[in-house]
């Protein structure tokens, strides 16, 4: 079964940290939320590393430098080198450097992570649209303190014909207090003022996957994320396997309704899923069985039932429901009733 025709989560007899050489881990919603580590993340990553898996942290958040991200992870109890962090700022800086002359000036709408990444590529970050010889505008997440006038500065330059780049277009970003507007929301502000479209580097697009492979040398990577439209779609575009964890923005209902490019290879509660195999989802007489659950589609809704004598892990039930929903949807998204089936799982 190819990833393009996936109709159920896959199984794995081997623990994922043994089946893959490198975990390409998203950060927000996977490893931490705001300033705090997500439950089980620290010990799971330590065990995966001890078992021989390389860890790389791949984030669309362009605000902080790799050094700052590594320091934050260390404070959470996850020893990390700056070289193990790959950001969309690095990906977009490479994309710009391939299209402008060395030493070119680039207007920065965002944080220090963008400035450091541009300098790494021999480019000169500047603050004004009026800079002589301006070669590009780059926009990345600048945090809640980014001034509104920075969007105007970007618009002035773009409306004069300066090429526009964006680190990523995530509309939201998870934090300790909940979901907040992400860089994609800020990009829309500039798009409205200019009518232009930026070149985008971050997940799920190829420049970010290329940057990650170049920097990690991964041969059997596993993308680990919480977002269908960035992490999982990015793995799909890169033709690599993925693990969706349910600790961030994607909930069970969104997963059941996922279209093919948003369907992960594996599904688990949290990063403990790296340390185990994944149960098989098997079709039997029109129903899909996983662990102690059986799921089927009946007209416009999904049916879920317990299997007598078997342990009923709710995530196994979700895996079975995914198989039922995705097989019914084929190349589309399952658009019918899922709420009753999910209620039985408490997810």
XYZ file of C-alpha atoms in Angstrom, residues 64-329:
266
model
C 14.004 31.642 17.914
C 17.480 30.594 16.847
C 18.522 26.926 16.959
C 20.743 27.790 19.936
C 17.802 29.266 21.826
C 15.598 26.270 21.027
C 18.329 23.855 22.128
C 18.774 25.794 25.370
C 15.026 25.661 26.032
C 14.950 21.909 25.418
C 17.873 21.482 27.778
C 15.998 23.396 30.473
C 13.102 20.977 30.016
C 15.445 18.031 30.581
C 16.114 17.157 26.934
C 19.854 17.635 26.217
C 20.068 19.063 22.701
C 22.771 20.514 20.441
C 21.951 23.482 18.227
C 22.768 21.343 15.183
C 19.871 19.057 16.080
C 17.373 21.891 15.563
C 16.091 22.726 12.082
C 13.847 25.756 11.634
C 11.777 27.202 8.827
C 13.989 30.278 9.132
C 16.925 28.172 7.921
C 14.839 26.723 5.092
C 13.612 30.091 3.859
C 17.101 31.620 4.133
C 18.462 28.899 1.832
C 15.544 29.475 -0.561
C 16.285 33.207 -0.725
C 20.045 32.693 -1.080
C 19.459 30.533 -4.140
C 17.670 33.406 -5.892
C 19.602 36.569 -4.946
C 23.246 37.652 -5.051
C 25.522 36.982 -2.047
C 25.489 39.916 0.349
C 22.020 41.033 -0.723
C 19.828 43.023 1.640
C 16.673 41.318 2.937
C 13.872 43.113 4.794
C 13.006 41.070 7.901
C 9.482 40.947 9.301
C 9.927 38.621 12.257
C 12.341 37.665 14.997
C 15.996 36.944 15.643
C 15.777 33.439 14.215
C 15.304 34.898 10.728
C 18.189 37.322 11.093
C 20.625 34.645 12.239
C 19.565 32.280 9.433
C 20.010 35.001 6.784
C 23.494 35.853 8.025
C 24.381 32.147 7.926
C 23.627 32.275 4.177
C 25.680 35.441 3.605
C 22.677 37.769 3.399
C 22.197 41.101 5.173
C 19.025 41.575 7.255
C 17.617 45.106 7.229
C 14.631 46.825 8.836
C 13.365 49.360 6.275
C 11.614 49.030 2.930
C 13.543 52.123 1.847
C 16.951 50.396 1.916
C 18.740 50.895 -1.404
C 19.140 47.661 -3.368
C 16.632 45.680 -1.322
C 16.510 42.170 -2.841
C 13.795 40.391 -0.847
C 11.247 40.557 1.958
C 11.040 37.652 4.400
C 8.263 37.151 6.908
C 8.283 34.778 9.881
C 6.577 34.417 13.241
C 7.583 37.388 15.374
C 5.761 36.600 18.600
C 2.970 38.590 20.259
C 5.142 41.713 20.457
C 5.536 42.172 16.696
C 4.400 45.705 15.867
C 1.646 46.317 13.323
C 3.892 48.752 11.497
C 6.143 45.879 10.423
C 3.353 44.558 8.202
C 3.095 47.989 6.574
C 6.866 47.960 5.977
C 6.535 44.627 4.183
C 3.632 45.914 2.090
C 5.570 48.997 0.980
C 8.415 46.869 -0.361
C 6.257 44.163 -1.940
C 4.080 46.754 -3.686
C 7.277 48.108 -5.267
C 7.985 44.692 -6.746
C 10.421 43.254 -4.178
C 10.135 39.422 -4.026
C 8.304 38.152 -0.920
C 9.190 35.013 1.048
C 7.537 33.461 4.111
C 9.036 30.991 6.526
C 5.676 29.207 6.861
C 1.945 29.781 6.703
C 0.648 28.013 9.841
C -2.519 29.911 10.710
C -2.289 28.979 14.396
C 0.339 28.148 17.001
C -0.311 26.237 20.257
C 0.803 27.700 23.570
C 0.423 27.194 27.292
C -2.819 29.219 27.336
C -4.325 27.750 24.173
C -4.270 28.306 20.418
C -3.015 31.675 19.122
C -2.647 33.216 15.630
C 0.443 31.967 13.825
C 2.614 33.341 11.039
C 0.047 32.361 8.427
C -2.404 34.829 9.945
C 0.232 37.582 9.685
C 0.995 36.568 6.090
C -2.695 37.030 5.269
C -2.528 40.613 6.551
C 0.269 41.398 4.097
C -1.429 39.465 1.294
C -4.568 41.577 1.700
C -2.504 44.769 1.477
C -0.530 43.677 -1.600
C -2.496 41.086 -3.539
C 0.770 39.137 -3.778
C 1.652 35.574 -2.831
C 4.901 34.680 -1.054
C 7.265 31.830 -1.783
C 6.890 29.598 1.278
C 9.606 27.345 2.709
C 8.158 25.674 5.805
C 6.263 22.462 6.320
C 4.525 20.935 4.420
C 6.455 22.237 1.411
C 9.587 20.647 -0.118
C 12.151 23.318 0.937
C 11.678 22.390 4.600
C 11.980 18.656 3.932
C 15.115 19.276 1.880
C 16.649 21.424 4.634
C 15.931 18.729 7.203
C 17.474 15.913 5.156
C 20.544 18.008 4.303
C 21.167 18.873 7.947
C 20.396 15.462 9.512
C 21.523 12.964 6.874
C 18.520 10.816 7.820
C 18.145 7.631 5.759
C 15.031 6.145 7.407
C 13.285 9.191 8.897
C 10.024 9.206 10.808
C 8.168 12.517 10.937
C 6.505 13.029 14.330
C 3.923 15.776 14.633
C 0.551 16.976 15.845
C -0.689 18.817 12.750
C -2.240 17.188 9.712
C -1.708 20.155 7.381
C 1.996 20.669 8.138
C 3.686 17.674 9.766
C 1.686 14.865 8.165
C 1.274 16.555 4.794
C 4.999 17.350 4.828
C 5.784 13.663 5.353
C 3.394 12.811 2.521
C 5.121 15.292 0.205
C 8.524 13.894 1.185
C 7.310 10.290 0.764
C 8.339 9.318 4.294
C 6.419 7.731 7.164
C 4.797 9.705 9.963
C 3.499 9.395 13.506
C 0.642 11.635 14.634
C 0.484 12.285 18.372
C -2.732 13.541 19.945
C -1.091 16.117 22.226
C -1.502 19.191 20.031
C -3.978 20.761 17.642
C -5.375 17.693 15.854
C -8.290 15.954 17.531
C -9.800 12.559 16.816
C -12.658 13.915 14.694
C -10.281 15.820 12.406
C -8.223 12.665 11.988
C -11.234 10.614 10.920
C -12.151 13.227 8.331
C -8.602 13.484 6.930
C -8.022 13.425 3.196
C -5.238 11.160 1.870
C -2.359 13.643 2.164
C -3.284 14.216 5.822
C -3.391 10.553 6.877
C -0.473 9.521 9.098
C 1.261 6.173 8.943
C 0.854 5.687 12.696
C -1.323 7.207 15.445
C -0.593 7.340 19.177
C -1.445 9.323 22.292
C 1.961 10.911 22.812
C 5.682 10.334 22.360
C 5.548 7.019 24.205
C 4.482 5.722 20.815
C 8.112 5.917 19.690
C 9.045 3.179 22.139
C 6.527 0.551 21.093
C 5.389 -1.310 18.046
C 2.108 -0.342 16.462
C -0.839 -2.756 16.424
C -2.110 -4.062 13.109
C -5.479 -2.930 11.820
C -7.038 -5.891 10.032
C -10.136 -6.046 7.853
C -12.536 -8.886 8.599
C -15.853 -9.243 6.776
C -16.347 -5.540 6.181
C -15.177 -4.426 9.632
C -11.787 -3.198 10.803
C -10.345 -4.713 13.950
C -7.605 -3.274 16.161
C -6.976 -4.662 19.625
C -10.244 -4.861 21.502
C -12.274 -2.801 19.042
C -14.097 -3.353 15.769
C -15.284 -0.521 13.509
C -17.378 -0.371 10.357
C -19.114 2.232 8.248
C -22.873 1.950 7.891
C -24.371 4.436 5.484
C -23.700 7.902 6.821
C -22.167 6.973 10.156
C -19.491 4.859 11.803
C -20.191 1.979 14.157
C -17.776 0.948 16.897
C -18.047 -2.120 19.104
C -16.000 -3.871 21.777
C -14.460 -7.290 21.131
C -15.220 -9.670 23.965
C -12.262 -10.817 26.022
C -9.812 -8.239 24.591
C -8.267 -5.215 26.274
C -9.978 -2.103 24.951
C -7.384 0.662 24.552
C -9.206 3.782 23.251
C -6.375 4.542 20.795
C -6.859 1.082 19.254
C -10.501 2.038 18.792
C -9.448 5.242 17.071
C -7.124 3.306 14.756
C -10.003 0.983 13.824
C -12.297 3.958 13.231
C -9.666 5.583 11.000
C -9.570 2.458 8.852
C -13.358 2.400 8.568
C -13.595 6.116 7.764
C -10.666 6.280 5.345
C -11.708 3.181 3.420
C -15.202 4.591 3.035
C -13.882 7.963 1.917
